[in-house]
PDB file of C-alpha atoms in Angstrom:
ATOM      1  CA  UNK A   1      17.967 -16.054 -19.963  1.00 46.00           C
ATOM      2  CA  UNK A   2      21.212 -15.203 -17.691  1.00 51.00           C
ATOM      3  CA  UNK A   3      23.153 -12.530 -18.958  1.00 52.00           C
ATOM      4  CA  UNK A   4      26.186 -11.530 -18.082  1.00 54.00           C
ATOM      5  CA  UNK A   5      25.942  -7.651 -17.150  1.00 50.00           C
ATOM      6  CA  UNK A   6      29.242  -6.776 -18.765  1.00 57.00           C
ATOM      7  CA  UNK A   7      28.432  -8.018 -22.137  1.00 89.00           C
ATOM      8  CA  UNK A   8      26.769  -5.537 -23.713  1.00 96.00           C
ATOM      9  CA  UNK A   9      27.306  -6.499 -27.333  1.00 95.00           C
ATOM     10  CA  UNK A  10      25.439  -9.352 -27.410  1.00 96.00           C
ATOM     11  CA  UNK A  11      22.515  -8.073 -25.308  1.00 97.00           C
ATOM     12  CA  UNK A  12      21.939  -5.675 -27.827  1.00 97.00           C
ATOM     13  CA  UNK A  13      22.349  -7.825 -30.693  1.00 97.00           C
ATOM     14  CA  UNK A  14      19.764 -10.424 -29.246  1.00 97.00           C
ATOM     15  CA  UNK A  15      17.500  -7.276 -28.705  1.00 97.00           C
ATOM     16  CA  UNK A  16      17.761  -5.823 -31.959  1.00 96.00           C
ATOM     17  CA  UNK A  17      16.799  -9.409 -33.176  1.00 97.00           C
ATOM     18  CA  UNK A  18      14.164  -9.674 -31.141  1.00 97.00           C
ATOM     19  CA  UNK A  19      10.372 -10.827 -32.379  1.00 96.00           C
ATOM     20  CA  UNK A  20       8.672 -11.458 -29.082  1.00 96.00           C
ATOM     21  CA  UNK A  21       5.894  -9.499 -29.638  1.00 94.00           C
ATOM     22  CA  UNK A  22       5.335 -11.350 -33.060  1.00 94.00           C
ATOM     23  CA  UNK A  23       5.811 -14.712 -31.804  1.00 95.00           C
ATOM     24  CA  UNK A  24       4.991 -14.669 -28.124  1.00 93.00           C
ATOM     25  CA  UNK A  25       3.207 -11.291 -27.704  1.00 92.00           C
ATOM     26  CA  UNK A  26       1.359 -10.855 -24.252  1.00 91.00           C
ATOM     27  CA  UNK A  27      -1.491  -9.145 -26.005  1.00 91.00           C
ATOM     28  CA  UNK A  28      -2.218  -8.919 -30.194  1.00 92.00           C
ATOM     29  CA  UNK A  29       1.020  -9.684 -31.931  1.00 93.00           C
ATOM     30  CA  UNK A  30       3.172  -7.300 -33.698  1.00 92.00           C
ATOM     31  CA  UNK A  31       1.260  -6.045 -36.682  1.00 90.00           C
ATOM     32  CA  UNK A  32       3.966  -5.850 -39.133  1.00 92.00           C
ATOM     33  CA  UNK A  33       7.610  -7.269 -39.008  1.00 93.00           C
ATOM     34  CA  UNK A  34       9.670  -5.752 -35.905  1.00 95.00           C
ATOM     35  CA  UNK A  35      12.628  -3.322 -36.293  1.00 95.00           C
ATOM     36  CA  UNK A  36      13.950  -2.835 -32.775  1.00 96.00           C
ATOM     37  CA  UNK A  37      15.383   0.826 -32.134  1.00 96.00           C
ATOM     38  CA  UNK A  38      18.091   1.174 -29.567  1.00 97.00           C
ATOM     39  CA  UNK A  39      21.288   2.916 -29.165  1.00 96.00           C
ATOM     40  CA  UNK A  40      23.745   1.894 -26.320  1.00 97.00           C
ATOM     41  CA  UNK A  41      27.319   1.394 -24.914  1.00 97.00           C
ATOM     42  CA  UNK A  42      29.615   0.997 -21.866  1.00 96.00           C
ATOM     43  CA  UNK A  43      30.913   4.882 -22.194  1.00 96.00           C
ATOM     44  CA  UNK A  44      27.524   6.658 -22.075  1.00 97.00           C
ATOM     45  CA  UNK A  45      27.125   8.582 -19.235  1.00 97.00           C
ATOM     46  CA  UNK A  46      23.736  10.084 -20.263  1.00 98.00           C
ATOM     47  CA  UNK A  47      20.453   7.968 -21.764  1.00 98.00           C
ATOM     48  CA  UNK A  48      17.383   9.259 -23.340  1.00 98.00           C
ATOM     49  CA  UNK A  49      14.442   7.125 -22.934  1.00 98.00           C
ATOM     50  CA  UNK A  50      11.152   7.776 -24.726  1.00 95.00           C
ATOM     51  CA  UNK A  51       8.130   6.391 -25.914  1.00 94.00           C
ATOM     52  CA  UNK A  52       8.183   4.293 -29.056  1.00 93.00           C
ATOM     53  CA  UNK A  53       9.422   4.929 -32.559  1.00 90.00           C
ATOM     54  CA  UNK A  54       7.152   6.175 -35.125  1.00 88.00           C
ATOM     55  CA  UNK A  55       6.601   5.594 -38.353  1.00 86.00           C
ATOM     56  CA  UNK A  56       9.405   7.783 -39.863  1.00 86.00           C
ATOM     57  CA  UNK A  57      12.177   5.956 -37.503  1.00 90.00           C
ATOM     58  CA  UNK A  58      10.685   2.712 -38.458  1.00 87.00           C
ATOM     59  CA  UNK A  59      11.347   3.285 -41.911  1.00 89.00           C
ATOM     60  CA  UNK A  60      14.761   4.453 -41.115  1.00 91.00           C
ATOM     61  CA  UNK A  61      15.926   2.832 -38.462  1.00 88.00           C
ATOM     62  CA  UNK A  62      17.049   5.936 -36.475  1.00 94.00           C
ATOM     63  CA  UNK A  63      15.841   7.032 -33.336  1.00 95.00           C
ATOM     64  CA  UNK A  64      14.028  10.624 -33.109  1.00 95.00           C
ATOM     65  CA  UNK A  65      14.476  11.143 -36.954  1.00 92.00           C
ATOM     66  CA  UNK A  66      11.646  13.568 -37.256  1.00 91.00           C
ATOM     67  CA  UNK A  67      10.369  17.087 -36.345  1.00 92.00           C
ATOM     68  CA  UNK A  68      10.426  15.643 -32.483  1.00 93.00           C
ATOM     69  CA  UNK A  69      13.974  14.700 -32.877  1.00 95.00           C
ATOM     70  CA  UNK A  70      14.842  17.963 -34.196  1.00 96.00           C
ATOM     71  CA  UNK A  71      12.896  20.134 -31.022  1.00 97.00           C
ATOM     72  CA  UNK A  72      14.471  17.804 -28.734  1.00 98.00           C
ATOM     73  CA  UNK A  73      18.276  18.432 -29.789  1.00 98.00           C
ATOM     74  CA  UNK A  74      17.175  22.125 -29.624  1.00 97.00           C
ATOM     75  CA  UNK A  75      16.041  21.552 -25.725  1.00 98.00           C
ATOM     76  CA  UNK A  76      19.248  19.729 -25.062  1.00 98.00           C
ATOM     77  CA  UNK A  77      21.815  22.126 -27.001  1.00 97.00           C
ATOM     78  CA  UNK A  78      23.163  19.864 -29.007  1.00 97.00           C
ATOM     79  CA  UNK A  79      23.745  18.533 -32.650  1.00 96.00           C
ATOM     80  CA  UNK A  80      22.907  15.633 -34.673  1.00 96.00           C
ATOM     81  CA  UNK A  81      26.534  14.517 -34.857  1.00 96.00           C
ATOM     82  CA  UNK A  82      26.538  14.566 -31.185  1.00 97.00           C
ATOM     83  CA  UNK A  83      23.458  13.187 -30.474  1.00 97.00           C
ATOM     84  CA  UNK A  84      24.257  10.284 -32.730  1.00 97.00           C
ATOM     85  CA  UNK A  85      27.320   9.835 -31.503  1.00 97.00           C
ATOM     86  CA  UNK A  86      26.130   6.578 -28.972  1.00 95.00           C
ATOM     87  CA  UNK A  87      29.398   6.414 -27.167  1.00 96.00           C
ATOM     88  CA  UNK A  88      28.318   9.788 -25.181  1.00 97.00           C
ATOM     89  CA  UNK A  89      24.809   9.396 -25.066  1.00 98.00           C
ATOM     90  CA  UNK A  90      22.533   6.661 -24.991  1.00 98.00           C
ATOM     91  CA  UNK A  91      18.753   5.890 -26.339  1.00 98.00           C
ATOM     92  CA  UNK A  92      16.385   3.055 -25.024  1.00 98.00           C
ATOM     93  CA  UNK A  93      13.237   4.246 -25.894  1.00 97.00           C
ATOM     94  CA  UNK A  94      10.161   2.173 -23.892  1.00 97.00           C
ATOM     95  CA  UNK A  95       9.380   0.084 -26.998  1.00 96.00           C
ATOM     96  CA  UNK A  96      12.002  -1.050 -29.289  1.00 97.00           C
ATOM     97  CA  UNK A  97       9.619  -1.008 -31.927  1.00 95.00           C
ATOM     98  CA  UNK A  98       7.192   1.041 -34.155  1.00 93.00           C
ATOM     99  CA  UNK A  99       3.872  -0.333 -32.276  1.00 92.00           C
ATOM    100  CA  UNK A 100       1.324   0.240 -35.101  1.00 89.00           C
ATOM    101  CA  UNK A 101      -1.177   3.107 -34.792  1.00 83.00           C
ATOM    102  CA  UNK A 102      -4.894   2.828 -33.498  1.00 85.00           C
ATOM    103  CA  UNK A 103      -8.154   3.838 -35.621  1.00 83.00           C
ATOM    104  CA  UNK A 104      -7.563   7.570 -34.903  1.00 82.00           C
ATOM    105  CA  UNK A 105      -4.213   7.459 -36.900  1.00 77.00           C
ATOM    106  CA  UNK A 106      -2.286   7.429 -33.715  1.00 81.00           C
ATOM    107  CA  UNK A 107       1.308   5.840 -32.662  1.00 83.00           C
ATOM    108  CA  UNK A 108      -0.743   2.970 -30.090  1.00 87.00           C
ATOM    109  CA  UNK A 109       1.347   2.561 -26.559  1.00 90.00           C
ATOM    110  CA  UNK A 110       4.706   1.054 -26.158  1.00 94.00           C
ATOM    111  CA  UNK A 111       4.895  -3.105 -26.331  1.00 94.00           C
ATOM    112  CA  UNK A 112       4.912  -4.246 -23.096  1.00 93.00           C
ATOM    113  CA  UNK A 113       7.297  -7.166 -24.037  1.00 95.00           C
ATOM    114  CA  UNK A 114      10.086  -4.641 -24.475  1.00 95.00           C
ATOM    115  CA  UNK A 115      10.543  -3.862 -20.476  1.00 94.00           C
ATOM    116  CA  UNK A 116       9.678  -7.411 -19.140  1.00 94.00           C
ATOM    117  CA  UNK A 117      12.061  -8.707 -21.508  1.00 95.00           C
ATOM    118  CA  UNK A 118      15.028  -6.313 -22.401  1.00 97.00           C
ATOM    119  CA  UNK A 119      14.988  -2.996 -20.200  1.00 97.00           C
ATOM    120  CA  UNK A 120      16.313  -4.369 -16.514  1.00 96.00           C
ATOM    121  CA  UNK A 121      19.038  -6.081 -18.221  1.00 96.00           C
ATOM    122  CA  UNK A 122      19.840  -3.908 -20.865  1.00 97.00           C
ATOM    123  CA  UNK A 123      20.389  -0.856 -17.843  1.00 97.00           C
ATOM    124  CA  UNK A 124      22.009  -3.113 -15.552  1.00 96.00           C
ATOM    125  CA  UNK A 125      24.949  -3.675 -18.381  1.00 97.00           C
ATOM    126  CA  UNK A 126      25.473   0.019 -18.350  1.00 97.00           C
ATOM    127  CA  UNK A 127      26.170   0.620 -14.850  1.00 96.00           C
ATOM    128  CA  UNK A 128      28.172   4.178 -16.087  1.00 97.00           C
ATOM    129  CA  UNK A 129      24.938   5.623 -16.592  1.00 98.00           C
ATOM    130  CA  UNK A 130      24.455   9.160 -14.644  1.00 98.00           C
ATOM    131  CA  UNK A 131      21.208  10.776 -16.175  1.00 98.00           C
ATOM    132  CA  UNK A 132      18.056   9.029 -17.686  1.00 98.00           C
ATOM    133  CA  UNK A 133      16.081  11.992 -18.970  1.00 98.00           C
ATOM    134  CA  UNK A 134      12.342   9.977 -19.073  1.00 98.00           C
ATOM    135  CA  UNK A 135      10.384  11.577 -21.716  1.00 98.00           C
ATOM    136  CA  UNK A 136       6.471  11.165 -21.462  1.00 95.00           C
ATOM    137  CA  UNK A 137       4.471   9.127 -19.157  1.00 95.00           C
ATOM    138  CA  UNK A 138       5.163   5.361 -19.859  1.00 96.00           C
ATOM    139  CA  UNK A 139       8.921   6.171 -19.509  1.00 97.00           C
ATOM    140  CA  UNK A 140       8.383   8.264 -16.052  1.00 97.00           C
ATOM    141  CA  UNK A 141       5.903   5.328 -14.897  1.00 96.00           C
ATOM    142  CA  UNK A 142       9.223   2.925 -15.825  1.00 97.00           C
ATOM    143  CA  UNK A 143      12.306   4.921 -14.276  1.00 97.00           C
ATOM    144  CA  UNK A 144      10.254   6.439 -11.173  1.00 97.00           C
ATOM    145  CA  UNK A 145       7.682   3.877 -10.504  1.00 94.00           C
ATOM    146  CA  UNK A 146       5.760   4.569  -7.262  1.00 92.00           C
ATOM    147  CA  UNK A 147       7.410   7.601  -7.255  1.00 92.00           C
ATOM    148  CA  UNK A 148       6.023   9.314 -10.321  1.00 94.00           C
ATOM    149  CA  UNK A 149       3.275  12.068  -9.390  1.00 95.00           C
ATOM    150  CA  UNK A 150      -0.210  11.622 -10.380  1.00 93.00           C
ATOM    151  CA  UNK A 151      -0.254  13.572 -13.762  1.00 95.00           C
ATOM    152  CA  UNK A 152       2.387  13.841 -16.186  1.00 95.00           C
ATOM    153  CA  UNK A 153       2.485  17.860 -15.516  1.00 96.00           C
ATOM    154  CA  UNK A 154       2.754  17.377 -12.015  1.00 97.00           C
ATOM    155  CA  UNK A 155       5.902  14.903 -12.724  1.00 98.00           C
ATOM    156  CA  UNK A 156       7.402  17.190 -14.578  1.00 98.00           C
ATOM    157  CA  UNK A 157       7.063  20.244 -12.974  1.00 98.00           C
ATOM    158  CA  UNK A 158       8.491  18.663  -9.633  1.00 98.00           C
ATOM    159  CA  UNK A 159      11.151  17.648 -11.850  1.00 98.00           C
ATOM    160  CA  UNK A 160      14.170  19.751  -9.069  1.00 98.00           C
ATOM    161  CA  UNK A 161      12.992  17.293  -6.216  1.00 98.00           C
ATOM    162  CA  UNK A 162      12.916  13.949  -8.757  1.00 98.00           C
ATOM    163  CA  UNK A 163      16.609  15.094 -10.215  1.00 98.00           C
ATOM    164  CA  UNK A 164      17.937  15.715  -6.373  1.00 97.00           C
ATOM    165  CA  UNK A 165      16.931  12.209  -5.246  1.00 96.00           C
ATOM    166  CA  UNK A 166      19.511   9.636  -4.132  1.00 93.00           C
ATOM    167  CA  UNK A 167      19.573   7.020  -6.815  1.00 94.00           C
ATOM    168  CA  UNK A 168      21.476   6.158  -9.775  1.00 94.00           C
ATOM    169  CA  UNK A 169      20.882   7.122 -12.367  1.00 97.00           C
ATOM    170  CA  UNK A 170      19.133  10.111 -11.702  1.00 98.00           C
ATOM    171  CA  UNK A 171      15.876  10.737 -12.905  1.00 98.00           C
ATOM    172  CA  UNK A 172      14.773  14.164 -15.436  1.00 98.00           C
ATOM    173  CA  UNK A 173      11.630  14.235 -16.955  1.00 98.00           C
ATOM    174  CA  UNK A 174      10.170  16.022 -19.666  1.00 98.00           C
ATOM    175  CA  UNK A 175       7.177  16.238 -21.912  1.00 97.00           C
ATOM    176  CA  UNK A 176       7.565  14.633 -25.151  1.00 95.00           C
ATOM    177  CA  UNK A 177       8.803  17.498 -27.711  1.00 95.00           C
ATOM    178  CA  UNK A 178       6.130  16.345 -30.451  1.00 90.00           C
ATOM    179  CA  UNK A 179       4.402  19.951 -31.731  1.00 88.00           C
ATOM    180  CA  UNK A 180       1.416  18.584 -30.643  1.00 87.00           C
ATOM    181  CA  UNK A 181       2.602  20.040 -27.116  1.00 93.00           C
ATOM    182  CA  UNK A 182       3.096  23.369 -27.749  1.00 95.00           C
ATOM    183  CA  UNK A 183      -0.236  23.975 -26.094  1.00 96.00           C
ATOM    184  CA  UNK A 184       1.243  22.306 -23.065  1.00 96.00           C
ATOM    185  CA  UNK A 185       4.529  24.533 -23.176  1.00 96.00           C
ATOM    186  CA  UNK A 186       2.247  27.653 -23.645  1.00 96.00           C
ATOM    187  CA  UNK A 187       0.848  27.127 -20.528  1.00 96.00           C
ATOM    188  CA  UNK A 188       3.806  26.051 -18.606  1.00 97.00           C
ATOM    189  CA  UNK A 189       6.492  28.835 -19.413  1.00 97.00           C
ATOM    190  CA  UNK A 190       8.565  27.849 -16.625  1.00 98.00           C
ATOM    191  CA  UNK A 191       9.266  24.868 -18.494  1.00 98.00           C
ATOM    192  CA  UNK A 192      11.664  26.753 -20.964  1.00 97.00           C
ATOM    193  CA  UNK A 193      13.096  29.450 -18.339  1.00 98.00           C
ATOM    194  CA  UNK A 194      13.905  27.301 -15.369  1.00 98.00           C
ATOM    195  CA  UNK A 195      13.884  23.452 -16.432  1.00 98.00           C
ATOM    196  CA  UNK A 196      15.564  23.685 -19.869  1.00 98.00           C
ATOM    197  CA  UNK A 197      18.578  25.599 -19.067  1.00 98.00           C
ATOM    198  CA  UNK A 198      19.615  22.876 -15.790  1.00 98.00           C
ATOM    199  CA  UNK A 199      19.083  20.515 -18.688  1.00 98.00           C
ATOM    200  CA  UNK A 200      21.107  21.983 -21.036  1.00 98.00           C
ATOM    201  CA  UNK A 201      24.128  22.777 -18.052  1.00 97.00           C
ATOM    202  CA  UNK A 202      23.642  18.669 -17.096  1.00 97.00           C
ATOM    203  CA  UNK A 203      24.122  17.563 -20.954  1.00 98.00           C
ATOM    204  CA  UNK A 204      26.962  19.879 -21.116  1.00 96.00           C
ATOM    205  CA  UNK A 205      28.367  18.459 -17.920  1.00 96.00           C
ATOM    206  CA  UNK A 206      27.870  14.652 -18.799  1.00 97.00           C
ATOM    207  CA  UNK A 207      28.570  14.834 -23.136  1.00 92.00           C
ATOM    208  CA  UNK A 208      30.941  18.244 -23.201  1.00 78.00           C
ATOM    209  CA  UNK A 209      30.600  21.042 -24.531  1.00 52.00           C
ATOM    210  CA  UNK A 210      31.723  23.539 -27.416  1.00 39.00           C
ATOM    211  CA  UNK A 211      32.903  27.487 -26.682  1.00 33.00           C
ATOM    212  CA  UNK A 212      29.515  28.455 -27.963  1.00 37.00           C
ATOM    213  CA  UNK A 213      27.010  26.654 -25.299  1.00 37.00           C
ATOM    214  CA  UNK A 214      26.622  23.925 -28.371  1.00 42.00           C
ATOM    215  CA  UNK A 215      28.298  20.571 -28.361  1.00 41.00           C
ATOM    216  CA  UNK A 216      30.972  19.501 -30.331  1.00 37.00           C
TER     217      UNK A 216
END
């Protein structure tokens, strides 16, 4: 499939109709009926790109609709107006779609159909982006290939020299903000005093920001 780069509109509608991994999957199909979750435009100038919905933004259809979501505005400083708002910021998580959960209970990996299908094209129609902030490993592994360190706390915490590299866009990442990491944060304080507030000052700088340090 050829797509044009500069339409947008339908690349997203063919994605959010998408059932690949129901009826050509690469490994087990789809175990219930897809609902692709992505947020996108030609005026974004920042993109968030996790994991995988769960099972709260499958039912709902909106991306980071949970306690995650809510931690994660907090780390960038802003609210759920803004964050919603897809004409300044962008989401394209790794897998469009709530990937079932294993016999533990827990979300299984990202669908691999989702970047050998949708993800070169879908960034190469948004050319404007400035800032991918690449939010646990599969989405590091994705945006930074062979450059990604060897753990996903030693990605992280080199995170000055990844953001300083020549390319476009650049390259943050961060842990995922589930409460299941707070262990993780414990032991890496520097994560809050030195990494989140360059964060905050590069959301500020790419979505705007209110009086207050909050955007607007």
């Amino acid at each position: 499939m050829n797509d044009n780069p500069s339409e947008l509109g339908p690349l997203l509608s063919r994605i959010r109709a998408c059932r690949i991994c129901v009826e050509e999957p690469l490994t087990r199909p789809l175990p219930h009926a897809p609902r692709p979750v992505v947020r996108a435009s030609r005026s974004a100038r920042l993109c968030i790109c996790g994991q995988a919905p769960g099972t709260r933004v499958h039912a709902t259809g909106i991306p980071f609709n949970d306690p995650s979501g809510d931690r994660l505005r907090e780390w960038l400083g802003i609210d759920r107006d803004t964050f919603y708002d897809e004409n300044r910021l962008a989401i394209v998580p790794m897998g469009f779609c709530f990937p079932g959960q294993d016999a533990k209970g827990g979300d299984l990996p990202p669908r691999r159909e989702c970047a050998a299908n949708w993800h070169d094209r879908l960034f190469a129609a948004m050319p404007q982006i400035e800032l991918v902030l690449a939010i646990g490993q599969y989405a590091q592994a994705y945006h930074l290939g062979a450059g990604r360190r060897r753990t996903l706390s030693a990605t992280v915490a080199d995170w000055r020299t990844i953001l300083a590299e020549e390319r476009r866009p650049r390259i943050l990442p961060l842990p995922h903000p589930s409460w299941r990491n707070n262990a993780w944060l414990r032991r890496n304080p520097w994560f809050e005093t030195e990494l989140l507030p360059e964060l905050r000052a590069q959301v500020a700088r790419l979505i705007g920001e209110g009086g207050d340090g909050r955007m607007r």
